[in-house]
């Protein structure tokens, strides 16, 4: 199993990876990207089983990252980890094809519960 | 930085300081320090009173046109980064301090945006020097919190939404 963690904050990427481990996903391989444009390249090169992406990022936002993936026929499971946790953003995420939206701040229990059926 | 509040809505009518305190506490408990509580303070320091201050900024663009600042002393920001990364304070790089402060500000701003009307957009976080902070205005919402020996100052004010670069001279002062 391989997960792409896409966030422009190095600190947040570390927290997401650490929380994945705390949630029991110890054996998962992690690859990283710092924005949506880089994420598109990493998905093509690494073929992850899941993308965990921030929403607001420079170069290419998370929602545009997801749209570009789907437009090129890539169905890689995709979820957001973002401070944008409003109903409107959740609806936009779901409409674009995201499986879930985990709002920051989060904890290991949220990761375990949300990702149980995905990883 | 302009703080013209001309015809903008009064922030105090839309932003409850108690909510700002509550969501900042939630962010702290999750990612910074679950052991030491972030307590609300009544003696509110100014950002310019914090030693070697580090100030995160994020814009909430829309009907309110608000800007959120989170200000800490340099030592507190270094401790913040260390806690978030699971490292010792002497192990974090300046970029980590700026990144951590920006990300904390992003989470406070994003959670605040979520309780406002849906016609708002969150900008990208930046870290700036205290000289660029808006002065206290009649429409400014302020929440001050205590983290151990450190003060954490959160302000929500009107400003022209501008994405500020990270000033290198400020980075140098943290080295």
PDB file of N, CA and C in Angstrom, chain A residues 20 33 54 60 69 83 92 109:
ATOM      1  N   UNK A  20      -1.001   8.948  10.401  1.00  0.00           N
ATOM      2  CA  UNK A  20      -1.239   7.679   9.690  1.00  0.00           C
ATOM      3  C   UNK A  20      -0.679   6.514  10.496  1.00  0.00           C
ATOM      4  N   UNK A  33       4.308  15.273  -1.962  1.00  0.00           N
ATOM      5  CA  UNK A  33       4.325  16.334  -2.962  1.00  0.00           C
ATOM      6  C   UNK A  33       3.973  17.637  -2.255  1.00  0.00           C
ATOM      7  N   UNK A  54      -4.025  18.431   0.780  1.00  0.00           N
ATOM      8  CA  UNK A  54      -4.491  19.728   1.277  1.00  0.00           C
ATOM      9  C   UNK A  54      -5.364  20.363   0.190  1.00  0.00           C
ATOM     10  N   UNK A  60      -1.072  24.671  -7.891  1.00  0.00           N
ATOM     11  CA  UNK A  60      -2.328  24.004  -8.250  1.00  0.00           C
ATOM     12  C   UNK A  60      -3.019  23.582  -6.956  1.00  0.00           C
ATOM     13  N   UNK A  69      -6.730  15.013 -12.297  1.00  0.00           N
ATOM     14  CA  UNK A  69      -6.585  13.555 -12.244  1.00  0.00           C
ATOM     15  C   UNK A  69      -7.753  12.876 -12.939  1.00  0.00           C
ATOM     16  N   UNK A  83      -7.950  22.549   6.356  1.00  0.00           N
ATOM     17  CA  UNK A  83      -8.619  23.370   7.369  1.00  0.00           C
ATOM     18  C   UNK A  83      -9.973  23.857   6.864  1.00  0.00           C
ATOM     19  N   UNK A  92     -18.365  20.407  -2.332  1.00  0.00           N
ATOM     20  CA  UNK A  92     -17.521  20.587  -3.520  1.00  0.00           C
ATOM     21  C   UNK A  92     -16.557  19.414  -3.685  1.00  0.00           C
ATOM     22  N   UNK A 109      -7.784   8.851  15.732  1.00  0.00           N
ATOM     23  CA  UNK A 109      -9.063   8.152  15.679  1.00  0.00           C
ATOM     24  C   UNK A 109      -9.826   8.515  14.404  1.00  0.00           C
TER      25      UNK A 109
END
